Amino acid sequence: MRFFAAFLLLFLSSSSWSQETRTLSGVVTDASNGETMIGAKVYIPEIQKGALTNTYGFYSLTVRAGTYTVEFRMAGIDTEKREVDLSTEDVRLDVEMGANVQDIGPVVINGKAKENIESTQMGQHELNMDEIKTLPAFMGEVDLVKTIQLLPGVSSAAEGGQGFYVRGGGPDQNLVLLDEAVVYNASHLFGFFSVFNSDAVKSVSLTKGGMPANFGGRMSSVLEVNMNEGNNKRFGLTGGIGVISSRLTAEGPLKKDKGSFIVSGRRTYIDVIMKNAIPNDSPFAGSSYFFYDFNMKMNYKLGDKDRLYLSAYYGKDEFEFANEEDGFNVRMPWGNGIGSLRWNHLFNSKLFMNVSVTFTDYEFRFESEQDQFRFQLRSGIRDWGGKADFTYYANTRNKLKWGANYVFHTFTPIGVSAESDDVVFDTGLAQKLRSHESALYFLDEFDLTENIKINAGLRYSMFQHVGPFTRYIKGDGISTQDSTVEYSKGDIIQFYHGLEPRISVRWLLPDKSSIKAGYSYNYQYVHLTSLSAVSLPTDIWYPSTSKAKPVQGYQASLGYFRNFKENMFESSVELHYKGLSNLIEYQDGALPGDNVNDNTDNLLVFGDGRSYGAEFFLKKRTGKLTGWIGYTWSKTERIFEDLNNGDPFPAKYDRRHDLSVVLSYKLSERWVFSSAFIYATGNTLTLPSSWFIQNQDLLFAYGVRNSTRMAPYHRLDLSAIWYSKSYKETVDPVTGESIKTKKKFKYNWAFSVYNVYNRANPYFMYIDNDGDFFEGTFDISVKQVTLFPIIPSVTWNFEL
């Protein structure tokens, strides 16, 4: 009875509170183009409470009934102030910001000044595209992935290496999303460029410090990339012409203030340059490379409560090598196709829903021909997915999220075909593995006290490997023979599931600083296997099976965050430890052809890993000089029973030291100068410990795995951007006053120098021998291959 009375008292007090509260909600958009604004702050100074707009520009604030002055804030835009009467009813207030834009020049810094210390999220970085576009660009091509690699805790494997590595995790452990659809290969040109066209990108967010419960399926990080929505006010063109590529983007209204579209294309012309540079009588005539990609997005406002978004991406690389003297030809095409359809619905002023349907297709092919012999290898993955996410804004102290998602995977790890003249070789059917992946989640972000904020969530994930499928069982050839087991369509071959708790806590200190701690546990059901014996982009995506178990791991992190000088500077120190199990690698010496009439997981070995380190970050957000300094000390190890005699060894992307210094200086309204300096410990590799001659053959004995390091990697890049005048001045003939009007056509010249001091950074190393052993002139040496010397570039960009 006492419990019932206490519950009734709590209910009545809650009802009384709800009767005295009102909700202000709406959508914040950019007045110049109608696009929704992500991360705009809606703030009530009287009570010092506020909220941030979500990915779709929506906000909701529940406060005590009354009349308030509400401020809408965004960097580079005049603050909008509105008097709002919330004394009697909830109010829906949509606001357009930017009618009076502050002319702060090309360098724009994100406006969430205090989020560094106030949010519960650790290891999160949000990058502004205008800021990224001012940084030095390789061959003039702005690349957001290369900018991400300048952040602490993030690195690339090598110059030109595919993917990026976060806190000791591999490239497959990063969840890369483009408008909520998964991107499996985010690289063009073997990793030198990313698939993201900067003209089509609206926002970039990286989470590396323990992802919240609404994300899953990966171990290390989440990279969210959102495309521009298109101008719903007027038609416009933007583009650029560079040294090796050109871009063009068109946007405009489907119906003014109701819907818009954007289409963006990009293509390199390396193939055209190579065609003119290689003589027709050269044995390499016909060799070429190019890539292209296409982005499209449309959105339409069905009403105040409903909006539709349709996004698509398609990109392809084509590499061809020809040697007519030997009659040898190689062709490698690979690419991504991505699509997403999203529906936003507002049930009421507090409950927001987003439903998405996504499609992803990645395929790689290797084709070769010599003397009438033709060989083809193909690999890929195709996903169909759906998800529903709900957000409930209870009040300024409590926000809840819950939802579900589902993906149907079709993996093609390896497909091989071969023929010679009219003879077709039996290489077996291409492997296809099918699986269902799904999850349910719930999280609650709430203020425990005025200074302590908690984000606690739980995710339940499931994975089913289903038929049809052929399991190849390898015998020892003596007591047991090779055999197969056939599974029919729909048979459940293996089922995995697990709970994934996530929690992060922020303790706000009185000196504009905070301490944060976080813990996350994750399951990853898809794997990326790399063939060390093949130096081509033949990495293979493979699902969890009865033999290849899902990767499981946890990450614990602790950090101190502080802002200085009225939030001009933000800084942080973060410590992390990550433990991983069920990692996979190919057996030593495995090759793609070994998968013929076999299962890929029969060629794999399994092990564990750990990574720990410290990250230091200092960023200057405002002023003429902006930028950041990031330093990481870390150690990443792997332990495989079947590799390196079971002893721990460094991962191939283990970096003890990683330093980046990124600076931008706005000299005037017309000139912006930028620089980026990078220093990193050299990559690991395995070299022979000794050599010997046997039957006149040179043989090597290899030492401890990854026990040798290349020379440290470092380089300096510089850039300068000259902007045309944004306004033209005329004189009023009556008053004689000077009148500024905005120009319709604007352009800039971007000059960039890559590797300013011509550092010969190692790309890979190999063993070379010279002389004759029996004559006593034999010598063995280790040689280094370097890719890029100093490379200047210039790009002309325009906006109409």
Coordinates of C-alpha atoms in Angstrom, one line a residue, residues 369-687:
E369 CA 44.1 -12.4 -71.1
Q370 CA 47.3 -13.8 -72.6
D371 CA 47.8 -16.1 -75.6
Q372 CA 44.1 -16.9 -75.9
F373 CA 43.9 -17.8 -72.2
R374 CA 41.3 -15.7 -70.4
F375 CA 40.8 -15.6 -66.6
Q376 CA 38.3 -13.7 -64.5
L377 CA 37.9 -13.2 -60.8
R378 CA 34.9 -11.4 -59.3
S379 CA 33.8 -10.5 -55.8
G380 CA 31.1 -8.4 -54.3
I381 CA 28.3 -7.8 -51.8
R382 CA 24.7 -6.6 -52.2
D383 CA 22.4 -5.4 -49.4
W384 CA 18.7 -4.6 -49.2
G385 CA 17.8 -2.9 -45.9
G386 CA 15.1 -1.2 -43.9
K387 CA 15.1 0.7 -40.6
A388 CA 12.8 2.8 -38.5
D389 CA 14.0 5.2 -35.9
F390 CA 11.9 7.1 -33.3
T391 CA 13.0 10.1 -31.2
Y392 CA 10.9 11.3 -28.3
Y393 CA 11.8 14.7 -26.8
A394 CA 10.4 14.3 -23.3
N395 CA 11.7 17.6 -22.0
T396 CA 15.0 19.6 -21.9
R397 CA 16.5 17.0 -19.6
N398 CA 15.5 13.8 -21.3
K399 CA 15.5 12.5 -24.9
L400 CA 14.7 8.9 -25.8
K401 CA 15.4 7.0 -29.0
W402 CA 14.3 3.5 -30.1
G403 CA 14.1 1.6 -33.3
A404 CA 14.8 -1.5 -35.4
N405 CA 16.7 -2.3 -38.6
Y406 CA 17.1 -5.2 -41.0
V407 CA 19.5 -6.1 -43.8
F408 CA 19.5 -9.0 -46.2
H409 CA 23.1 -9.6 -47.4
T410 CA 24.1 -11.5 -50.5
F411 CA 27.9 -12.1 -50.5
T412 CA 29.9 -13.2 -53.5
P413 CA 33.3 -13.8 -51.9
I414 CA 34.9 -15.3 -55.0
G415 CA 33.8 -16.3 -58.5
V416 CA 36.4 -17.6 -60.9
S417 CA 36.1 -18.5 -64.6
A418 CA 38.8 -19.5 -67.1
E419 CA 38.9 -20.5 -70.7
S420 CA 41.4 -21.1 -73.5
D421 CA 40.3 -20.9 -77.1
D422 CA 37.1 -22.9 -77.1
V423 CA 37.9 -24.8 -73.9
V424 CA 36.1 -23.7 -70.7
F425 CA 37.7 -24.9 -67.5
D426 CA 35.5 -26.2 -64.6
T427 CA 36.1 -23.8 -61.8
G428 CA 32.9 -24.5 -60.0
L429 CA 29.9 -22.3 -59.4
A430 CA 30.5 -18.8 -57.9
Q431 CA 30.0 -18.9 -54.1
K432 CA 27.0 -16.9 -52.9
L433 CA 26.3 -16.6 -49.2
R434 CA 23.0 -15.2 -47.9
S435 CA 22.3 -13.9 -44.5
H436 CA 19.8 -11.9 -42.4
E437 CA 21.0 -9.2 -40.0
S438 CA 18.7 -7.4 -37.7
A439 CA 18.7 -5.4 -34.5
L440 CA 16.4 -3.6 -31.9
Y441 CA 17.7 -0.8 -29.8
F442 CA 16.7 1.6 -27.1
L443 CA 18.6 4.5 -25.6
D444 CA 17.9 7.3 -23.1
E445 CA 19.9 10.5 -22.8
F446 CA 19.0 12.3 -19.6
D447 CA 20.3 14.8 -17.0
L448 CA 20.9 13.0 -13.7
T449 CA 21.8 16.3 -12.1
E450 CA 22.6 19.8 -13.4
N451 CA 26.2 18.6 -14.0
I452 CA 25.9 14.9 -14.7
K453 CA 24.4 13.7 -18.0
I454 CA 24.1 10.1 -19.1
N455 CA 23.5 8.4 -22.4
A456 CA 22.6 4.7 -21.7
G457 CA 21.4 2.3 -24.3
L458 CA 21.0 -1.4 -25.2
R459 CA 21.1 -3.0 -28.6
Y460 CA 20.0 -6.6 -29.3
S461 CA 21.5 -7.9 -32.6
M462 CA 20.8 -11.1 -34.6
F463 CA 22.4 -12.7 -37.6
Q464 CA 21.3 -15.8 -39.6
H465 CA 23.4 -17.5 -42.3
V466 CA 20.8 -19.2 -44.5
G467 CA 20.8 -21.5 -47.5
P468 CA 21.1 -22.4 -50.3
F469 CA 24.7 -23.2 -49.4
T470 CA 27.3 -25.9 -50.0
R471 CA 29.7 -26.6 -47.2
Y472 CA 33.0 -28.2 -48.3
I473 CA 34.5 -30.4 -45.6
K474 CA 38.2 -31.0 -46.0
G475 CA 39.5 -34.4 -45.1
D476 CA 43.1 -35.4 -44.3
G477 CA 43.2 -37.8 -47.3
I478 CA 43.9 -40.8 -45.1
S479 CA 41.2 -41.5 -42.5
T480 CA 38.8 -38.9 -43.9
Q481 CA 38.1 -37.7 -47.4
D482 CA 36.7 -34.4 -48.8
S483 CA 32.9 -34.2 -48.7
T484 CA 30.1 -31.7 -49.0
V485 CA 26.9 -30.9 -47.1
E486 CA 24.1 -29.3 -49.1
Y487 CA 21.7 -26.8 -47.5
S488 CA 18.4 -25.8 -49.2
K489 CA 16.9 -22.4 -49.6
G490 CA 15.8 -20.9 -46.3
D491 CA 17.7 -23.4 -44.1
I492 CA 19.2 -21.7 -41.1
I493 CA 22.8 -22.8 -41.2
Q494 CA 24.0 -20.7 -38.2
F495 CA 22.4 -18.3 -35.9
Y496 CA 24.2 -15.7 -33.8
H497 CA 22.8 -13.1 -31.4
G498 CA 23.8 -10.9 -28.5
L499 CA 23.2 -7.9 -26.3
E500 CA 25.3 -4.8 -26.8
P501 CA 25.2 -2.4 -23.8
R502 CA 26.4 1.1 -24.4
I503 CA 26.9 3.9 -21.8
S504 CA 28.6 7.3 -21.7
V505 CA 28.6 9.8 -18.8
R506 CA 29.5 13.4 -18.7
W507 CA 30.4 15.3 -15.5
L508 CA 30.4 19.0 -16.1
L509 CA 33.0 20.9 -14.0
P510 CA 32.7 24.6 -13.1
D511 CA 35.7 25.8 -15.1
K512 CA 34.2 25.3 -18.6
S513 CA 35.5 21.7 -18.6
S514 CA 34.1 18.2 -18.2
I515 CA 35.2 14.6 -17.6
K516 CA 33.6 11.9 -19.8
A517 CA 33.7 8.1 -19.6
G518 CA 32.2 5.6 -21.9
Y519 CA 31.9 1.8 -22.5
S520 CA 30.5 0.0 -25.5
Y521 CA 30.2 -3.7 -26.5
N522 CA 29.7 -4.6 -30.1
Y523 CA 29.1 -7.5 -32.4
Q524 CA 30.3 -7.4 -36.1
Y525 CA 28.9 -10.0 -38.4
V526 CA 30.7 -9.2 -41.6
H527 CA 34.4 -9.5 -42.2
L528 CA 36.9 -8.1 -44.7
T529 CA 39.7 -10.5 -45.6
S530 CA 42.9 -9.3 -47.2
L531 CA 45.2 -11.5 -49.3
S532 CA 48.8 -10.5 -48.3
A533 CA 50.2 -12.3 -51.4
V534 CA 48.2 -10.1 -53.9
S535 CA 48.9 -6.4 -54.2
L536 CA 45.6 -5.6 -55.8
P537 CA 42.2 -4.4 -54.4
T538 CA 41.0 -8.0 -53.9
D539 CA 39.9 -7.6 -50.3
I540 CA 36.9 -9.9 -49.8
W541 CA 33.8 -9.3 -47.8
Y542 CA 32.6 -12.4 -46.0
P543 CA 29.8 -13.1 -43.5
S544 CA 29.9 -14.9 -40.2
T545 CA 29.4 -18.7 -40.7
S546 CA 29.6 -21.8 -38.6
K547 CA 33.4 -21.5 -38.9
A548 CA 33.9 -17.7 -39.1
K549 CA 32.3 -16.4 -35.9
P550 CA 31.3 -12.8 -35.5
V551 CA 33.9 -10.3 -34.2
Q552 CA 33.1 -9.3 -30.6
G553 CA 34.7 -6.5 -28.7
Y554 CA 34.5 -3.8 -26.2
Q555 CA 35.9 -0.3 -25.9
A556 CA 36.4 1.6 -22.7
S557 CA 37.4 5.3 -22.8
L558 CA 38.0 8.2 -20.4
G559 CA 38.5 11.8 -21.3
Y560 CA 39.0 15.4 -20.1
F561 CA 37.5 18.2 -22.2
R562 CA 38.0 21.9 -21.8
N563 CA 37.3 25.1 -23.7
F564 CA 39.3 28.4 -23.4
K565 CA 38.9 32.0 -24.1
E566 CA 35.1 32.2 -24.6
N567 CA 35.1 28.9 -26.6
M568 CA 37.7 30.2 -29.0
F569 CA 39.8 27.1 -28.2
E570 CA 38.6 23.6 -27.5
S571 CA 40.9 20.8 -26.2
S572 CA 40.6 17.2 -25.1
V573 CA 42.7 14.3 -23.8
E574 CA 41.2 10.8 -24.3
L575 CA 42.4 7.4 -23.2
H576 CA 41.0 4.2 -24.7
Y577 CA 41.4 0.5 -24.5
K578 CA 39.8 -1.9 -27.0
G579 CA 39.7 -5.7 -26.8
L580 CA 38.7 -7.8 -29.8
S581 CA 38.0 -11.5 -30.4
N582 CA 37.3 -13.7 -33.4
L583 CA 39.4 -11.6 -35.8
I584 CA 40.2 -13.3 -39.1
E585 CA 43.1 -13.5 -41.5
Y586 CA 44.0 -15.6 -44.5
Q587 CA 46.4 -18.4 -44.0
D588 CA 50.0 -17.7 -45.0
G589 CA 50.3 -18.1 -48.8
A590 CA 46.6 -18.3 -49.6
L591 CA 45.6 -17.1 -53.1
P592 CA 42.2 -16.3 -54.8
G593 CA 42.3 -19.5 -56.8
D594 CA 42.3 -21.5 -53.7
N595 CA 38.6 -20.7 -53.2
V596 CA 37.6 -22.7 -56.3
N597 CA 35.2 -25.5 -55.2
D598 CA 35.9 -24.6 -51.6
N599 CA 34.6 -22.2 -48.9
T600 CA 36.6 -19.1 -48.2
D601 CA 36.4 -19.8 -44.4
N602 CA 38.4 -23.0 -44.9
L603 CA 41.4 -20.8 -45.8
L604 CA 41.0 -18.5 -42.7
V605 CA 42.7 -18.5 -39.3
F606 CA 41.2 -16.9 -36.3
G607 CA 42.6 -14.8 -33.4
D608 CA 42.2 -11.9 -31.0
G609 CA 43.5 -8.4 -30.8
R610 CA 43.9 -5.4 -28.5
S611 CA 44.6 -1.7 -28.9
Y612 CA 45.2 1.1 -26.4
G613 CA 46.4 4.6 -26.5
A614 CA 46.1 8.3 -25.7
E615 CA 44.8 11.1 -27.9
F616 CA 45.5 14.8 -27.5
F617 CA 43.5 17.4 -29.4
L618 CA 43.7 21.2 -29.5
K619 CA 41.5 23.2 -31.9
K620 CA 41.2 27.0 -32.6
R621 CA 37.6 27.5 -33.7
T622 CA 37.4 31.3 -34.5
G623 CA 39.4 34.2 -35.7
K624 CA 41.6 34.7 -38.8
L625 CA 43.8 31.7 -37.8
T626 CA 41.9 28.5 -37.3
G627 CA 42.9 24.8 -37.3
W628 CA 44.0 22.0 -34.9
I629 CA 46.8 20.0 -33.6
G630 CA 46.3 16.3 -33.0
Y631 CA 48.7 13.7 -31.5
T632 CA 48.1 10.0 -30.8
W633 CA 50.2 7.5 -29.0
S634 CA 48.9 4.0 -29.5
K635 CA 49.7 0.3 -29.7
T636 CA 47.8 -2.4 -31.6
E637 CA 48.6 -6.1 -31.4
R638 CA 47.2 -9.3 -32.8
I639 CA 47.3 -12.8 -31.3
F640 CA 46.6 -15.8 -33.7
E641 CA 47.4 -19.3 -32.6
D642 CA 48.2 -20.3 -36.2
L643 CA 50.4 -17.2 -37.0
N644 CA 53.8 -16.2 -35.5
N645 CA 53.9 -19.3 -33.3
G646 CA 51.0 -18.0 -31.3
D647 CA 53.0 -15.0 -30.0
P648 CA 51.6 -11.4 -30.1
F649 CA 52.6 -9.4 -33.1
P650 CA 52.0 -5.8 -34.2
A651 CA 49.1 -5.2 -36.6
K652 CA 50.1 -4.0 -40.0
Y653 CA 48.5 -0.6 -39.3
D654 CA 50.1 -0.3 -35.8
R655 CA 51.3 3.3 -35.3
R656 CA 53.2 4.2 -32.2
H657 CA 53.2 8.0 -32.9
D658 CA 50.8 10.0 -35.1
L659 CA 51.0 13.8 -35.3
S660 CA 49.0 16.2 -37.5
V661 CA 49.1 20.0 -37.6
V662 CA 46.4 21.7 -39.7
L663 CA 46.2 25.5 -40.0
S664 CA 44.1 28.0 -42.1
Y665 CA 44.8 31.7 -42.2
K666 CA 42.3 34.2 -43.7
L667 CA 44.6 37.0 -44.9
S668 CA 41.8 39.0 -46.4
E669 CA 38.3 38.6 -47.9
R670 CA 40.1 37.4 -51.1
W671 CA 42.9 35.1 -49.8
V672 CA 43.0 32.1 -47.5
F673 CA 46.2 30.1 -46.9
S674 CA 46.3 26.6 -45.4
S675 CA 48.8 24.0 -44.4
A676 CA 48.8 20.4 -43.2
F677 CA 51.8 18.6 -41.7
I678 CA 51.7 14.9 -40.9
Y679 CA 54.2 12.6 -39.1
A680 CA 53.6 9.0 -38.4
T681 CA 55.6 6.0 -37.3
G682 CA 56.4 3.7 -40.2
N683 CA 54.2 0.7 -41.1
T684 CA 55.1 -2.8 -40.1
L685 CA 56.2 -5.6 -42.4
T686 CA 57.8 -9.0 -42.3
L687 CA 61.3 -9.3 -43.9

